[in-house]
C-alpha cells in the first residue's frame, strides 16, 4: 500500500523482470489492452486527450494541500495560494511555484482569475468553504471527508445543485494502485459477485502523532482532537463504493473507548478511539469497516474483496503482500491466447498505472499509495473536458454519509440504522 512510485523507467524494467521471473506477466499483459479502451481510461484521461484548456487553480491549506501536483498538470496553472498561517502560505508558494498568495480563502475566492479551488482546510470547515467557493462561481476539489453531519451533507448538495459547478472529493484510497487494478478486474467480471468486503483505515495515535496532529503551533487544540473515527470513514468506505458503485443502506456500529481523559470534554462529545461497522449494501451484500485510532496495529488503508470467483487482498501491515485467490478450476488465457488453469493463490503486483494513465509530466512519486498525481489529474482533466469528475458529489456523499450514521449507531450502543442515500 505504501509502495512509492519511483522513477518510472527503473520501476518499469524492475517490474517487467519481476513479472517474467514470477510468471505474472500474463495478468499484467491482459490488463493493458482492456484498459486502453475502458471508460476509466477515457474518464481518467489517458494523457492522449489534448484539450488545450488551462484551468486556473487556487490552492487553500498548506498542510496536506501542498501534497498535490497542480503545477505539473499540462492543463493547469496555479493562479494563487492561501493559508491563514504565513509559514504555510510560503510553503504553498514554494511547492507550486506561485507568487500570488492570499491571507484567507475568503479573499482568494474574490480573485476573478481563479476558476477552481482546492479546499484543504480542517474537516469541520470543508462544507462552509466549499459552499463559499461555489457561491463565488468556483469549481471545488475538497479534502476528505466531504462533510461531518447530515445538515452539512444537505447544504453541500444544495450548493452543487444550485450552481451546477463541478465538485470532487480528493479521496486518496480511490486511486491506490491495487484499487485501480480492482476496478479493472471488476469491469472484466473477474470477481464474480463481490458478496463480502472488509475495509479498514487504521491510524495509530501514539504520543508523537497526538502531539503533531492534536496541537496547533501555539499549543491550541486542533479540529483533530478526539475526532470521531466514523466521521473519517472515507479511506475505507471508498474501497467498496468506489469499486462497485453500491450504496450503503443500513448499519450497526460498535465503538470502543477506554475512558482516557483525552476523550472527555471534546467538541464532538466523542468517547471512542475505535469504531467498527457492519454495513448492508443496496445489493444485500455485507461490508465490514473498521476505523481505529488506538491499539496494537500497523497503519493501513486497505480492503479485502471476497468474490464468488476471485478474491483480492490488499497488502496488510502485518507483512502480507497483495494476493489473488481464485476458486479452483478457474481458467484464464495466456499471452498466446491459450486457455490455462489459473493459480488458485498468487501474489499480485499492479501494473505501472502512472505510465498508462498519467501525462508524462505527472509520473512522479506520490504519497498515499501513489494516488495524489491521479487525483490532481482527474480533477483538472474533468474541468478541461467539461465532464463530471470520478468522485463527484454523489459518490462523495455515498462514501462519507454512511460514516455519519455509523457514528450515531455507535453512540446508541450499536443499534441498526438506515443510511439515507442522497443520490
Ligand atoms: N489521505 C488523505 O486523504 C488525507 C491526508 C491528510 C489530510 N487530509 C485532509 O486534508 C485536510 C487538511 O489536512 P491537514 O493535515 O493539512 O490539516 P491542518 O488542519 O493541519 O491544515 C489546514 C490548514 O487550513 C488552513 N485554513 C483554515 N481555514 C482557512 C481559511 N479560511 N483560509 C485559508 N486557510 C485556512 C489552516 O491555517 C491550516 O494550515 C483535512 O481536512 C484532512 O482531513 C486527507
Coordinates of C-alpha atoms and ligand atoms in Angstrom, one line a residue:
X1 CA 0.0 0.0 0.0
X2 CA 2.8 2.4 0.9
X3 CA 4.6 1.5 -2.4
X4 CA 6.3 4.6 -3.7
X5 CA 6.3 5.2 -7.4
X6 CA 10.0 5.5 -8.1
X7 CA 11.5 6.7 -11.4
X8 CA 9.2 5.1 -14.0
X9 CA 11.9 3.7 -16.2
X10 CA 13.7 1.9 -13.4
X11 CA 10.4 0.7 -11.9
X12 CA 9.1 -0.4 -15.3
X13 CA 12.1 -2.6 -16.0
X14 CA 12.3 -3.9 -12.5
X15 CA 8.6 -4.8 -12.7
X16 CA 9.0 -6.5 -16.1
X17 CA 11.8 -8.6 -14.7
X18 CA 9.8 -9.5 -11.7
X19 CA 6.8 -10.5 -13.9
X20 CA 9.0 -12.6 -16.1
X21 CA 10.5 -14.4 -13.2
X22 CA 7.3 -14.9 -11.3
X23 CA 5.2 -15.9 -14.3
X24 CA 2.8 -13.0 -13.6
X25 CA 3.3 -11.3 -16.9
X26 CA 0.1 -12.7 -18.2
X27 CA -2.0 -10.9 -15.6
X28 CA -0.3 -7.6 -16.4
X29 CA -0.4 -8.0 -20.2
X30 CA -4.1 -9.0 -20.1
X31 CA -4.9 -5.8 -18.3
X32 CA -3.3 -3.3 -20.6
X33 CA -5.3 -3.6 -23.8
X34 CA -8.6 -3.7 -21.9
X35 CA -7.6 -0.6 -20.0
X36 CA -6.8 1.4 -23.1
X37 CA -10.4 1.1 -24.3
X38 CA -12.0 1.2 -20.9
X39 CA -14.3 4.1 -19.8
X40 CA -12.0 4.5 -16.8
X41 CA -9.1 5.3 -19.2
X42 CA -11.2 7.9 -21.0
X43 CA -12.7 9.4 -17.9
X44 CA -9.4 9.3 -16.1
X45 CA -7.6 10.9 -19.0
X46 CA -5.0 8.7 -20.6
X47 CA -2.7 11.5 -21.4
X48 CA -3.7 11.1 -25.1
X49 CA -6.5 13.6 -24.8
X50 CA -5.3 17.0 -25.9
X51 CA -7.6 19.6 -24.5
X52 CA -5.7 22.9 -24.6
X53 CA -7.9 24.5 -21.9
X54 CA -5.9 25.8 -18.9
X55 CA -7.6 25.6 -15.5
X56 CA -6.5 28.3 -13.1
X57 CA -6.4 26.8 -9.6
X58 CA -6.4 28.4 -6.2
X59 CA -5.0 26.2 -3.5
X60 CA -6.1 26.6 0.1
X61 CA -4.4 24.8 3.0
X62 CA -0.6 24.5 3.2
X63 CA -0.5 21.2 5.2
X64 CA -1.9 18.2 3.1
X65 CA -2.9 20.8 0.5
X66 CA 0.8 21.0 -0.5
X67 CA 1.0 17.3 -1.4
X68 CA -0.5 17.5 -4.9
X69 CA 0.8 18.1 -8.3
X70 CA -1.2 21.1 -9.8
X71 CA 2.0 22.7 -11.2
X72 CA 2.8 19.5 -13.2
X73 CA -0.5 19.1 -15.0
X74 CA -0.3 20.3 -18.6
X75 CA -3.8 21.8 -18.3
X76 CA -3.4 23.6 -15.0
X77 CA -1.9 26.9 -13.9
X78 CA -1.6 27.6 -10.2
X79 CA -3.1 31.1 -10.1
X80 CA -3.0 31.7 -6.3
X81 CA -2.5 30.0 -2.9
X82 CA -3.7 30.7 0.6
X83 CA -3.4 29.8 4.2
X84 CA -4.2 31.7 7.4
X85 CA -0.6 30.8 8.5
X86 CA 2.3 32.7 6.9
X87 CA 4.7 29.7 7.1
X88 CA 2.2 27.6 5.2
X89 CA 1.5 30.3 2.7
X90 CA 5.2 30.4 2.0
X91 CA 5.3 26.6 1.7
X92 CA 2.5 26.6 -0.8
X93 CA 4.2 29.3 -2.8
X94 CA 7.4 27.3 -3.0
X95 CA 5.8 23.9 -3.8
X96 CA 3.6 25.3 -6.5
X97 CA 6.0 28.0 -7.8
X98 CA 3.3 30.6 -7.4
X99 CA 3.9 34.2 -6.2
X100 CA 0.3 35.2 -5.6
X101 CA -0.8 34.4 -2.1
X102 CA -3.9 35.5 -0.1
X103 CA -4.3 35.6 3.7
X104 CA -7.5 33.6 3.6
X105 CA -9.8 31.5 1.4
X106 CA -12.4 34.3 1.7
X107 CA -10.0 36.7 0.0
X108 CA -8.8 34.2 -2.6
X109 CA -12.3 33.4 -3.9
X110 CA -12.8 37.1 -4.9
X111 CA -10.0 36.7 -7.5
X112 CA -11.8 36.5 -10.9
X113 CA -8.8 34.8 -12.4
X114 CA -9.3 31.7 -10.3
X115 CA -11.5 29.0 -12.0
X116 CA -11.4 26.3 -9.3
X117 CA -10.3 26.0 -5.7
X118 CA -8.6 23.1 -3.8
X119 CA -10.1 23.2 -0.3
X120 CA -7.6 21.6 2.1
X121 CA -8.7 23.2 5.4
X122 CA -9.8 21.3 8.5
X123 CA -12.6 18.7 8.2
X124 CA -15.3 20.6 10.1
X125 CA -14.9 23.6 7.7
X126 CA -15.0 21.7 4.4
X127 CA -18.7 22.4 3.7
X128 CA -18.5 26.0 4.8
X129 CA -15.5 26.6 2.5
X130 CA -16.7 24.5 -0.5
X131 CA -20.1 26.3 -0.4
X132 CA -18.4 29.7 -0.3
X133 CA -16.3 28.8 -3.3
X134 CA -19.2 27.5 -5.3
X135 CA -21.3 30.7 -4.4
X136 CA -18.3 32.7 -5.7
X137 CA -18.5 30.7 -9.0
X138 CA -15.5 28.4 -8.4
X139 CA -15.4 24.7 -9.1
X140 CA -14.2 22.7 -6.0
X141 CA -12.0 19.8 -5.1
X142 CA -12.3 19.2 -1.4
X143 CA -10.2 17.1 1.0
X144 CA -12.0 14.3 2.8
X145 CA -14.4 14.0 4.5
X146 CA -16.9 15.8 2.3
X147 CA -19.0 16.7 5.4
X148 CA -19.3 15.7 9.1
X149 CA -23.1 16.0 9.6
X150 CA -26.3 15.3 7.7
X151 CA -27.1 19.1 7.8
X152 CA -23.7 19.8 6.1
X153 CA -24.4 17.0 3.5
X154 CA -27.6 18.7 2.5
X155 CA -26.0 22.1 2.3
X156 CA -23.3 20.8 0.1
X157 CA -25.6 19.0 -2.2
X158 CA -27.9 22.1 -2.4
X159 CA -24.9 24.3 -3.4
X160 CA -23.8 21.9 -6.1
X161 CA -27.3 21.7 -7.5
X162 CA -28.0 25.4 -7.5
X163 CA -24.7 26.4 -9.0
X164 CA -24.1 23.5 -11.4
X165 CA -20.4 23.8 -10.8
X166 CA -18.1 20.7 -10.5
X167 CA -17.3 19.2 -7.2
X168 CA -14.9 16.4 -6.4
X169 CA -13.7 14.8 -3.2
X170 CA -10.0 14.1 -3.1
X171 CA -10.2 10.5 -1.7
X172 CA -6.8 9.0 -1.8
X173 CA -7.9 5.4 -1.4
X174 CA -9.8 5.6 -4.7
X175 CA -6.5 5.8 -6.6
X176 CA -4.4 3.4 -4.6
X177 CA -2.6 1.2 -7.2
X178 CA -4.3 -2.0 -6.1
X179 CA -7.7 -0.2 -6.1
X180 CA -7.2 0.9 -9.7
X181 CA -6.5 -2.8 -10.6
X182 CA -9.5 -3.9 -8.6
X183 CA -11.7 -1.6 -10.7
X184 CA -10.3 -3.1 -13.9
X185 CA -10.9 -6.7 -12.6
X186 CA -14.4 -5.7 -11.6
X187 CA -15.2 -4.3 -15.1
X188 CA -13.9 -7.5 -16.6
X189 CA -16.1 -9.6 -14.3
X190 CA -13.2 -11.4 -12.8
X191 CA -14.5 -11.3 -9.2
X192 CA -17.9 -12.9 -10.0
X193 CA -20.2 -11.4 -7.3
X194 CA -18.4 -9.5 -4.6
X195 CA -20.6 -10.7 -1.8
X196 CA -18.5 -9.5 1.2
X197 CA -15.8 -6.9 1.7
X198 CA -13.7 -5.8 4.6
X199 CA -12.0 -2.5 4.7
X200 CA -10.0 -0.6 7.3
X201 CA -8.3 2.6 8.0
X202 CA -6.0 2.1 10.9
X203 CA -4.1 5.2 12.0
X204 CA -2.3 4.6 15.3
X205 CA -2.3 7.7 17.5
X206 CA 0.9 7.2 19.5
X207 CA 2.2 10.1 21.6
X208 CA 4.2 11.6 18.8
X209 CA 1.2 11.5 16.4
X210 CA -1.1 13.1 19.0
X211 CA 1.5 15.8 19.6
X212 CA 1.7 16.5 15.9
X213 CA -2.0 16.3 15.0
X214 CA -3.9 17.4 18.1
X215 CA -2.0 20.6 18.9
X216 CA -1.5 23.7 16.7
X217 CA 1.6 25.8 16.6
X218 CA 0.7 27.7 19.7
X219 CA -0.3 24.6 21.7
X220 CA -4.0 25.1 20.9
X221 CA -6.3 22.1 20.3
X222 CA -6.9 21.4 16.6
X223 CA -10.0 20.1 14.9
X224 CA -8.4 16.6 15.1
X225 CA -8.7 16.5 18.9
X226 CA -10.8 13.4 19.7
X227 CA -12.3 13.4 16.2
X228 CA -14.8 10.5 16.0
X229 CA -13.4 7.7 13.8
X230 CA -16.5 7.1 11.8
X231 CA -16.7 10.8 10.8
X232 CA -13.5 10.0 8.9
X233 CA -14.7 6.8 7.1
X234 CA -13.8 7.6 3.5
X235 CA -10.4 5.8 3.2
X236 CA -12.3 2.6 3.9
X237 CA -15.8 3.1 2.6
X238 CA -14.5 4.3 -0.8
X239 CA -12.9 0.9 -1.3
X240 CA -16.3 -0.7 -2.0
X241 CA -18.4 2.3 -3.1
X242 CA -15.6 3.4 -5.4
X243 CA -15.4 -0.1 -6.9
X244 CA -18.9 -1.4 -7.5
X245 CA -20.9 1.8 -7.1
X246 CA -23.0 0.1 -4.4
X247 CA -24.7 2.3 -1.9
X248 CA -24.5 1.5 1.9
X249 CA -28.1 1.4 3.2
X250 CA -28.1 0.1 6.7
X251 CA -25.5 0.0 9.5
X252 CA -24.8 -1.2 13.0
X253 CA -21.6 0.1 14.6
X254 CA -19.8 -0.6 17.8
X255 CA -17.4 1.9 19.4
X256 CA -14.5 1.3 21.8
X257 CA -13.1 3.8 24.2
X258 CA -11.1 3.4 27.4
X259 CA -12.2 6.5 29.4
X260 CA -9.0 8.3 28.5
X261 CA -9.2 11.9 29.8
X262 CA -8.4 13.0 26.1
X263 CA -11.9 11.7 25.3
X264 CA -13.6 13.9 27.8
X265 CA -15.0 17.3 27.0
X266 CA -14.3 17.4 23.3
X267 CA -16.4 19.4 20.8
X268 CA -17.7 16.2 19.3
X269 CA -18.8 14.6 22.6
X270 CA -16.9 11.6 21.3
X271 CA -15.9 8.8 23.7
X272 CA -14.5 6.4 21.1
X273 CA -11.0 5.7 19.8
X274 CA -12.1 2.9 17.5
X275 CA -15.3 2.1 15.6
X276 CA -16.3 -1.0 13.6
X277 CA -19.4 -1.1 11.5
X278 CA -21.2 -3.8 9.6
X279 CA -23.0 -2.2 6.6
X280 CA -25.6 -3.7 4.4
X281 CA -25.4 -2.5 0.7
X282 CA -28.3 -1.9 -1.7
X283 CA -27.3 -5.2 -3.3
X284 CA -27.8 -7.0 0.0
X285 CA -24.0 -7.5 0.5
X286 CA -22.1 -7.3 3.8
X287 CA -19.3 -4.7 4.3
X288 CA -17.3 -4.6 7.5
X289 CA -15.5 -1.3 8.0
X290 CA -13.0 -0.5 10.9
X291 CA -11.7 2.9 11.6
X292 CA -9.2 2.7 14.5
X293 CA -7.0 5.3 16.2
X294 CA -5.7 3.3 19.2
X295 CA -4.4 -0.3 19.7
X296 CA -1.8 -2.8 18.6
X297 CA -1.9 -2.4 14.8
X298 CA 0.1 -1.0 12.0
X299 CA -1.2 1.9 10.0
X300 CA -3.0 1.0 6.8
X301 CA -5.8 1.9 4.4
X302 CA -6.8 -1.4 2.8
X303 CA -9.5 -3.8 1.7
X304 CA -10.1 -7.4 1.0
X305 CA -12.8 -8.1 -1.5
X306 CA -14.4 -11.6 -1.4
X307 CA -15.9 -12.6 -4.8
X308 CA -17.7 -15.8 -5.9
X309 CA -14.9 -16.5 -8.4
X310 CA -12.0 -14.4 -7.3
X311 CA -10.9 -12.5 -4.1
X312 CA -8.3 -9.8 -3.9
X313 CA -6.4 -8.9 -0.7
X314 CA -4.7 -5.5 -0.4
X315 CA -1.3 -5.7 1.3
X316 CA -1.6 -5.7 5.1
X317 CA 0.5 -4.0 7.7
X318 CA 1.3 -7.5 9.1
X319 CA 3.6 -8.4 6.3
X320 CA 1.3 -9.9 3.7
X321 CA 1.6 -8.5 0.2
X322 CA -1.2 -8.2 -2.3
X323 CA -2.7 -11.6 -3.1
X324 CA -5.3 -13.0 -5.5
X325 CA -7.2 -16.2 -4.6
X326 CA -9.4 -18.0 -7.1
X327 CA -11.9 -20.8 -6.8
X328 CA -10.4 -24.0 -8.1
X329 CA -10.7 -24.8 -11.8
X330 CA -10.8 -21.1 -13.0
X331 CA -9.4 -20.8 -16.5
X332 CA -7.6 -17.8 -18.0
X333 CA -5.8 -17.0 -21.3
X334 CA -2.1 -16.9 -21.5
X335 CA -0.1 -14.4 -23.7
X336 CA -0.7 -16.5 -26.8
X337 CA -4.4 -16.7 -26.2
X338 CA -4.4 -20.3 -25.0
X339 CA -6.6 -21.3 -22.0
X340 CA -4.7 -22.4 -18.9
X341 CA -5.8 -23.2 -15.4
X342 CA -5.2 -20.1 -13.2
X343 CA -3.3 -20.5 -10.0
X344 CA -5.6 -20.6 -7.0
X345 CA -3.3 -18.4 -5.0
X346 CA -0.8 -15.9 -6.4
X347 CA 0.9 -12.7 -5.4
X348 CA -0.4 -9.7 -7.2
X349 CA 1.5 -6.6 -8.3
X350 CA -0.3 -3.8 -10.0
X351 CA 0.9 -2.8 -13.5
X352 CA 2.5 0.6 -14.0
X353 CA -0.7 2.7 -13.8
X354 CA 1.1 6.0 -13.9
X355 CA 2.7 5.2 -17.2
X356 CA -0.6 4.0 -18.6
X357 CA -2.9 6.7 -17.3
X358 CA -1.0 9.9 -16.5
X359 CA 0.6 12.6 -18.7
X360 CA 4.4 12.2 -18.8
X361 CA 5.0 15.3 -16.6
X362 CA 2.9 13.8 -13.8
X363 CA 4.5 10.3 -13.5
X364 CA 6.1 11.2 -10.2
X365 CA 6.3 9.5 -6.9
X366 CA 3.1 10.3 -5.0
X367 CA 2.2 9.5 -1.4
X368 CA -0.9 7.6 -0.2
X369 CA -0.5 4.6 -2.5
X370 CA 0.7 6.8 -5.4
X371 CA -2.8 8.5 -5.5
X372 CA -2.0 12.2 -5.4
X373 CA -1.0 12.7 -9.0
X374 CA -4.1 10.7 -10.1
X375 CA -6.4 12.9 -8.0
X376 CA -4.8 16.0 -9.4
X377 CA -5.1 14.9 -12.9
X378 CA -8.6 13.6 -12.6
X379 CA -9.9 16.9 -11.4
X380 CA -8.1 19.0 -14.0
X381 CA -9.0 16.6 -16.8
X382 CA -12.7 16.7 -15.8
X383 CA -12.7 20.5 -15.9
X384 CA -10.7 20.7 -19.1
X385 CA -13.1 18.3 -20.8
X386 CA -16.2 19.6 -19.2
X387 CA -17.3 16.3 -17.6
X388 CA -18.1 15.3 -14.0
X389 CA -15.1 14.0 -12.1
X390 CA -14.8 10.4 -10.9
X391 CA -15.6 11.2 -7.3
X392 CA -18.4 13.7 -7.9
X393 CA -20.8 15.0 -5.3
X394 CA -22.9 11.9 -5.3
X395 CA -20.0 9.5 -4.9
X396 CA -18.5 11.8 -2.3
X397 CA -21.7 11.7 -0.2
X398 CA -22.2 7.9 -0.7
X399 CA -18.7 7.5 0.7
X400 CA -19.0 10.0 3.6
X401 CA -22.6 9.9 4.9
X402 CA -22.6 6.2 5.9
X403 CA -19.9 7.0 8.5
X404 CA -22.0 9.8 10.0
X405 CA -24.9 7.3 10.6
X406 CA -22.4 4.6 11.8
X407 CA -21.2 7.0 14.5
X408 CA -24.8 7.7 15.5
X409 CA -25.3 4.0 15.7
X410 CA -22.2 3.5 17.9
X411 CA -23.4 6.3 20.2
X412 CA -26.7 4.3 20.6
X413 CA -24.9 1.1 21.5
X414 CA -24.8 -0.4 18.0
X415 CA -28.5 -0.1 17.1
X416 CA -29.3 -0.9 13.4
X417 CA -29.9 2.3 11.5
X418 CA -31.0 3.2 7.9
X419 CA -28.5 5.2 5.9
X420 CA -30.1 7.9 3.7
X421 CA -28.9 7.8 0.1
X422 CA -28.6 11.3 -1.3
X423 CA -28.0 10.2 -4.9
Ligands
LIG1 N1 -5.2 10.8 2.8 C1 -6.0 11.9 2.8 O1 -6.9 12.0 2.0 C2 -5.7 13.0 3.8 C3 -4.5 13.1 4.4 C4 -4.2 14.1 5.3 C5 -5.2 15.1 5.4 N2 -6.4 15.0 4.8 C6 -7.4 16.1 4.9 O2 -6.9 17.2 4.3 C7 -7.3 18.4 5.1 C8 -6.1 19.2 5.5 O3 -5.3 18.4 6.3 P1 -4.1 19.0 7.2 O4 -3.4 17.9 7.8 O5 -3.3 19.9 6.3 O6 -5.0 19.9 8.2 P2 -4.5 21.1 9.0 O7 -5.6 21.4 10.0 O8 -3.1 20.9 9.5 O9 -4.4 22.3 7.9 C9 -5.5 23.0 7.5 C10 -5.0 24.4 7.0 O10 -6.0 25.1 6.5 C11 -5.8 26.5 6.9 N3 -7.0 27.2 6.8 C12 -8.1 27.0 7.6 N4 -9.1 27.9 7.3 C13 -8.6 28.7 6.3 C14 -9.1 29.8 5.6 N5 -10.3 30.3 5.9 N6 -8.3 30.4 4.6 C15 -7.1 29.9 4.4 N7 -6.5 28.9 5.1 C16 -7.3 28.3 6.0 C17 -5.2 26.4 8.2 O11 -4.4 27.6 8.6 C18 -4.3 25.2 8.1 O12 -3.0 25.5 7.8 C19 -8.1 17.8 6.3 O13 -9.4 18.0 6.1 C20 -7.8 16.4 6.3 O14 -8.9 15.6 6.7 C21 -6.6 14.0 3.9

